[in-house]
Amino acid sequence: MQQWIVQIAYESRNGPKTATETMYLPTENDVRDAVRNKGGHVLTIRAHTRTPLERLLARSSWWQVQLLRGIMFRANSTSPGVALWKIIEAETNPTRQNILAPAREALARGLGLMDALKALQIFDRSTLAIIAASERAGKLTEGIPYAINAISEKRKNKGAIMGTMGWLAFDVITIVQSLFWGKGTVLNWFKDNAPKEGPDLEKYVRVTGNLELTWDILIWIAFGFAGFMGWCVFSFFINRGKRDWPTQRIVRKIPLIGGYMRDLSFADSMSAASRMLRSKVPINETLQQSSEASNSPEVAAYWDAANEQLSRGVGLGTALDREPLSRSERLELATLSDLSQVATIMESIAELRAQAARVKHKLIVWLAFLFTGVYLAIGFGSAIYALTVMNMSMDSMMGGLMEGNM
């Protein structure tokens, strides 16, 4: 489904009149058919696009929480779809009106709350799965607080990740600037103090050549790493809500980071599944929604396989007892004796996965700091090694550099 901005010409007694309307339909041909049925003629059609400011606001967790709270409060006295419609009608900010326009079009066509929320393209899979399951169980007002809690937890995880990446980016940029801008100064000092002739000159040429090559390699490694990180951040931002795309596949192949993403996806989907079961959602529906809640294809495949086994008559514990669950998690499932225990066991597995994700996050941080330390040691250690080989002192180099800058 897509929102379209359509310029339409209508015949009237005073001659042709034009109007610009928005429609929420799958394809351009559907839009043309709808306009034709209304007695109009299509002049132009274009897909609705949001401005960068609207995309940033739409993906703000604060605004998502406010929208869900508004639906929850109004759903106590009316249907969820009407509750969302009232929120849209009460909105006076033009930017937010434009963000909510796809949901307005979906509701105007008679679609339900979930279709309208999916049309907004602002919520992730796990949040939508929790809301969908709660709505189908007739307990939307009870399920929305779980969805809000999931959004808040993801905001904390995202804040920790962005804080770590920001600090590492600052660290790497500072080091690279030191190498990039200091490279010419240090090499020029070596040239000014080069031996005139003999074996010392050959040693000087070899050592300074190796030093220059080492620093060039370090600088290009840093630029390549910074470009890769920047591309990953941009790609994850514009592809938010999708399950799989090329950049994510590349990141998943990085051993520690891939495991971290898998643990987070398992924690989210297991937590969503336990909440759905506590809301009395049927087990087959729970497994299906848990698959849709997973951003990781590997985790989604786990839920799909379990649902398929369950539909063949296999016991629930056996259906869930499979890779990529760890041995301890599978031992917990082995103790399953009745359906009432499933939600508790899933909550326990979600906590284990969340704890594993926190451990991996700390390990990633420490390895990143170790990498920057090694990078710095190679960069400045190579200069000190060059001084040692040529029987020069650090004091003499620093003194020469200070005199050259004065």
JSON list of N, CA, C and O in Angstrom, two decimals, residues 277-299:
[
{"chain": "A", "resi": 277, "resn": "LEU", "atom": "N", "xyz": [0.80, -14.26, 25.12]},
{"chain": "A", "resi": 277, "resn": "LEU", "atom": "CA", "xyz": [0.21, -15.43, 25.78]},
{"chain": "A", "resi": 277, "resn": "LEU", "atom": "C", "xyz": [-0.51, -15.02, 27.06]},
{"chain": "A", "resi": 277, "resn": "LEU", "atom": "O", "xyz": [-1.57, -15.58, 27.38]},
{"chain": "A", "resi": 278, "resn": "ARG", "atom": "N", "xyz": [0.03, -14.06, 27.77]},
{"chain": "A", "resi": 278, "resn": "ARG", "atom": "CA", "xyz": [-0.64, -13.59, 29.00]},
{"chain": "A", "resi": 278, "resn": "ARG", "atom": "C", "xyz": [-1.94, -12.85, 28.66]},
{"chain": "A", "resi": 278, "resn": "ARG", "atom": "O", "xyz": [-2.82, -12.72, 29.52]},
{"chain": "A", "resi": 279, "resn": "SER", "atom": "N", "xyz": [-2.02, -12.34, 27.43]},
{"chain": "A", "resi": 279, "resn": "SER", "atom": "CA", "xyz": [-3.26, -11.68, 26.98]},
{"chain": "A", "resi": 279, "resn": "SER", "atom": "C", "xyz": [-4.23, -12.68, 26.35]},
{"chain": "A", "resi": 279, "resn": "SER", "atom": "O", "xyz": [-5.21, -12.27, 25.70]},
{"chain": "A", "resi": 280, "resn": "LYS", "atom": "N", "xyz": [-3.94, -13.99, 26.50]},
{"chain": "A", "resi": 280, "resn": "LYS", "atom": "CA", "xyz": [-4.82, -15.07, 26.02]},
{"chain": "A", "resi": 280, "resn": "LYS", "atom": "C", "xyz": [-4.89, -15.14, 24.49]},
{"chain": "A", "resi": 280, "resn": "LYS", "atom": "O", "xyz": [-5.90, -15.55, 23.92]},
{"chain": "A", "resi": 281, "resn": "VAL", "atom": "N", "xyz": [-3.81, -14.75, 23.81]},
{"chain": "A", "resi": 281, "resn": "VAL", "atom": "CA", "xyz": [-3.76, -14.90, 22.36]},
{"chain": "A", "resi": 281, "resn": "VAL", "atom": "C", "xyz": [-3.48, -16.37, 22.05]},
{"chain": "A", "resi": 281, "resn": "VAL", "atom": "O", "xyz": [-2.62, -16.99, 22.70]},
{"chain": "A", "resi": 282, "resn": "PRO", "atom": "N", "xyz": [-4.16, -16.98, 21.07]},
{"chain": "A", "resi": 282, "resn": "PRO", "atom": "CA", "xyz": [-3.90, -18.39, 20.72]},
{"chain": "A", "resi": 282, "resn": "PRO", "atom": "C", "xyz": [-2.43, -18.61, 20.39]},
{"chain": "A", "resi": 282, "resn": "PRO", "atom": "O", "xyz": [-1.76, -17.74, 19.83]},
{"chain": "A", "resi": 283, "resn": "ILE", "atom": "N", "xyz": [-1.94, -19.82, 20.69]},
{"chain": "A", "resi": 283, "resn": "ILE", "atom": "CA", "xyz": [-0.52, -20.10, 20.57]},
{"chain": "A", "resi": 283, "resn": "ILE", "atom": "C", "xyz": [-0.04, -20.00, 19.13]},
{"chain": "A", "resi": 283, "resn": "ILE", "atom": "O", "xyz": [1.05, -19.49, 18.85]},
{"chain": "A", "resi": 284, "resn": "ASN", "atom": "N", "xyz": [-0.87, -20.48, 18.17]},
{"chain": "A", "resi": 284, "resn": "ASN", "atom": "CA", "xyz": [-0.44, -20.39, 16.76]},
{"chain": "A", "resi": 284, "resn": "ASN", "atom": "C", "xyz": [-0.35, -18.94, 16.29]},
{"chain": "A", "resi": 284, "resn": "ASN", "atom": "O", "xyz": [0.56, -18.55, 15.55]},
{"chain": "A", "resi": 285, "resn": "GLU", "atom": "N", "xyz": [-1.29, -18.12, 16.75]},
{"chain": "A", "resi": 285, "resn": "GLU", "atom": "CA", "xyz": [-1.25, -16.69, 16.43]},
{"chain": "A", "resi": 285, "resn": "GLU", "atom": "C", "xyz": [-0.05, -16.03, 17.10]},
{"chain": "A", "resi": 285, "resn": "GLU", "atom": "O", "xyz": [0.59, -15.14, 16.51]},
{"chain": "A", "resi": 286, "resn": "THR", "atom": "N", "xyz": [0.28, -16.45, 18.30]},
{"chain": "A", "resi": 286, "resn": "THR", "atom": "CA", "xyz": [1.44, -15.90, 19.00]},
{"chain": "A", "resi": 286, "resn": "THR", "atom": "C", "xyz": [2.73, -16.20, 18.25]},
{"chain": "A", "resi": 286, "resn": "THR", "atom": "O", "xyz": [3.58, -15.31, 18.09]},
{"chain": "A", "resi": 287, "resn": "LEU", "atom": "N", "xyz": [2.88, -17.43, 17.78]},
{"chain": "A", "resi": 287, "resn": "LEU", "atom": "CA", "xyz": [4.09, -17.79, 17.04]},
{"chain": "A", "resi": 287, "resn": "LEU", "atom": "C", "xyz": [4.20, -17.01, 15.74]},
{"chain": "A", "resi": 287, "resn": "LEU", "atom": "O", "xyz": [5.28, -16.57, 15.34]},
{"chain": "A", "resi": 288, "resn": "GLN", "atom": "N", "xyz": [3.07, -16.82, 15.07]},
{"chain": "A", "resi": 288, "resn": "GLN", "atom": "CA", "xyz": [3.09, -16.08, 13.81]},
{"chain": "A", "resi": 288, "resn": "GLN", "atom": "C", "xyz": [3.45, -14.62, 14.05]},
{"chain": "A", "resi": 288, "resn": "GLN", "atom": "O", "xyz": [4.28, -14.04, 13.32]},
{"chain": "A", "resi": 289, "resn": "GLN", "atom": "N", "xyz": [2.85, -14.00, 15.06]},
{"chain": "A", "resi": 289, "resn": "GLN", "atom": "CA", "xyz": [3.14, -12.60, 15.36]},
{"chain": "A", "resi": 289, "resn": "GLN", "atom": "C", "xyz": [4.58, -12.43, 15.86]},
{"chain": "A", "resi": 289, "resn": "GLN", "atom": "O", "xyz": [5.22, -11.41, 15.57]},
{"chain": "A", "resi": 290, "resn": "SER", "atom": "N", "xyz": [5.10, -13.41, 16.58]},
{"chain": "A", "resi": 290, "resn": "SER", "atom": "CA", "xyz": [6.48, -13.34, 17.04]},
{"chain": "A", "resi": 290, "resn": "SER", "atom": "C", "xyz": [7.45, -13.37, 15.86]},
{"chain": "A", "resi": 290, "resn": "SER", "atom": "O", "xyz": [8.49, -12.70, 15.88]},
{"chain": "A", "resi": 291, "resn": "SER", "atom": "N", "xyz": [7.10, -14.15, 14.84]},
{"chain": "A", "resi": 291, "resn": "SER", "atom": "CA", "xyz": [7.93, -14.16, 13.63]},
{"chain": "A", "resi": 291, "resn": "SER", "atom": "C", "xyz": [7.91, -12.80, 12.95]},
{"chain": "A", "resi": 291, "resn": "SER", "atom": "O", "xyz": [8.95, -12.29, 12.52]},
{"chain": "A", "resi": 292, "resn": "GLU", "atom": "N", "xyz": [6.74, -12.19, 12.87]},
{"chain": "A", "resi": 292, "resn": "GLU", "atom": "CA", "xyz": [6.64, -10.87, 12.25]},
{"chain": "A", "resi": 292, "resn": "GLU", "atom": "C", "xyz": [7.32, -9.79, 13.10]},
{"chain": "A", "resi": 292, "resn": "GLU", "atom": "O", "xyz": [7.74, -8.76, 12.58]},
{"chain": "A", "resi": 293, "resn": "ALA", "atom": "N", "xyz": [7.44, -10.05, 14.40]},
{"chain": "A", "resi": 293, "resn": "ALA", "atom": "CA", "xyz": [8.07, -9.07, 15.30]},
{"chain": "A", "resi": 293, "resn": "ALA", "atom": "C", "xyz": [9.59, -9.09, 15.21]},
{"chain": "A", "resi": 293, "resn": "ALA", "atom": "O", "xyz": [10.24, -8.19, 15.74]},
{"chain": "A", "resi": 294, "resn": "SER", "atom": "N", "xyz": [10.15, -10.10, 14.53]},
{"chain": "A", "resi": 294, "resn": "SER", "atom": "CA", "xyz": [11.60, -10.26, 14.51]},
{"chain": "A", "resi": 294, "resn": "SER", "atom": "C", "xyz": [12.22, -9.51, 13.34]},
{"chain": "A", "resi": 294, "resn": "SER", "atom": "O", "xyz": [11.78, -9.64, 12.20]},
{"chain": "A", "resi": 295, "resn": "ASN", "atom": "N", "xyz": [13.25, -8.72, 13.65]},
{"chain": "A", "resi": 295, "resn": "ASN", "atom": "CA", "xyz": [13.99, -8.04, 12.60]},
{"chain": "A", "resi": 295, "resn": "ASN", "atom": "C", "xyz": [15.06, -8.94, 12.00]},
{"chain": "A", "resi": 295, "resn": "ASN", "atom": "O", "xyz": [15.57, -8.66, 10.91]},
{"chain": "A", "resi": 296, "resn": "SER", "atom": "N", "xyz": [15.44, -10.00, 12.72]},
{"chain": "A", "resi": 296, "resn": "SER", "atom": "CA", "xyz": [16.46, -10.92, 12.24]},
{"chain": "A", "resi": 296, "resn": "SER", "atom": "C", "xyz": [15.82, -12.07, 11.47]},
{"chain": "A", "resi": 296, "resn": "SER", "atom": "O", "xyz": [14.93, -12.75, 12.00]},
{"chain": "A", "resi": 297, "resn": "PRO", "atom": "N", "xyz": [16.23, -12.32, 10.23]},
{"chain": "A", "resi": 297, "resn": "PRO", "atom": "CA", "xyz": [15.67, -13.46, 9.48]},
{"chain": "A", "resi": 297, "resn": "PRO", "atom": "C", "xyz": [15.88, -14.79, 10.18]},
{"chain": "A", "resi": 297, "resn": "PRO", "atom": "O", "xyz": [15.04, -15.68, 10.10]},
{"chain": "A", "resi": 298, "resn": "GLU", "atom": "N", "xyz": [17.00, -14.94, 10.88]},
{"chain": "A", "resi": 298, "resn": "GLU", "atom": "CA", "xyz": [17.29, -16.19, 11.58]},
{"chain": "A", "resi": 298, "resn": "GLU", "atom": "C", "xyz": [16.29, -16.42, 12.70]},
{"chain": "A", "resi": 298, "resn": "GLU", "atom": "O", "xyz": [15.80, -17.55, 12.89]},
{"chain": "A", "resi": 299, "resn": "VAL", "atom": "N", "xyz": [15.96, -15.38, 13.45]},
{"chain": "A", "resi": 299, "resn": "VAL", "atom": "CA", "xyz": [14.98, -15.50, 14.53]},
{"chain": "A", "resi": 299, "resn": "VAL", "atom": "C", "xyz": [13.58, -15.73, 13.96]},
{"chain": "A", "resi": 299, "resn": "VAL", "atom": "O", "xyz": [12.80, -16.53, 14.49]}
]
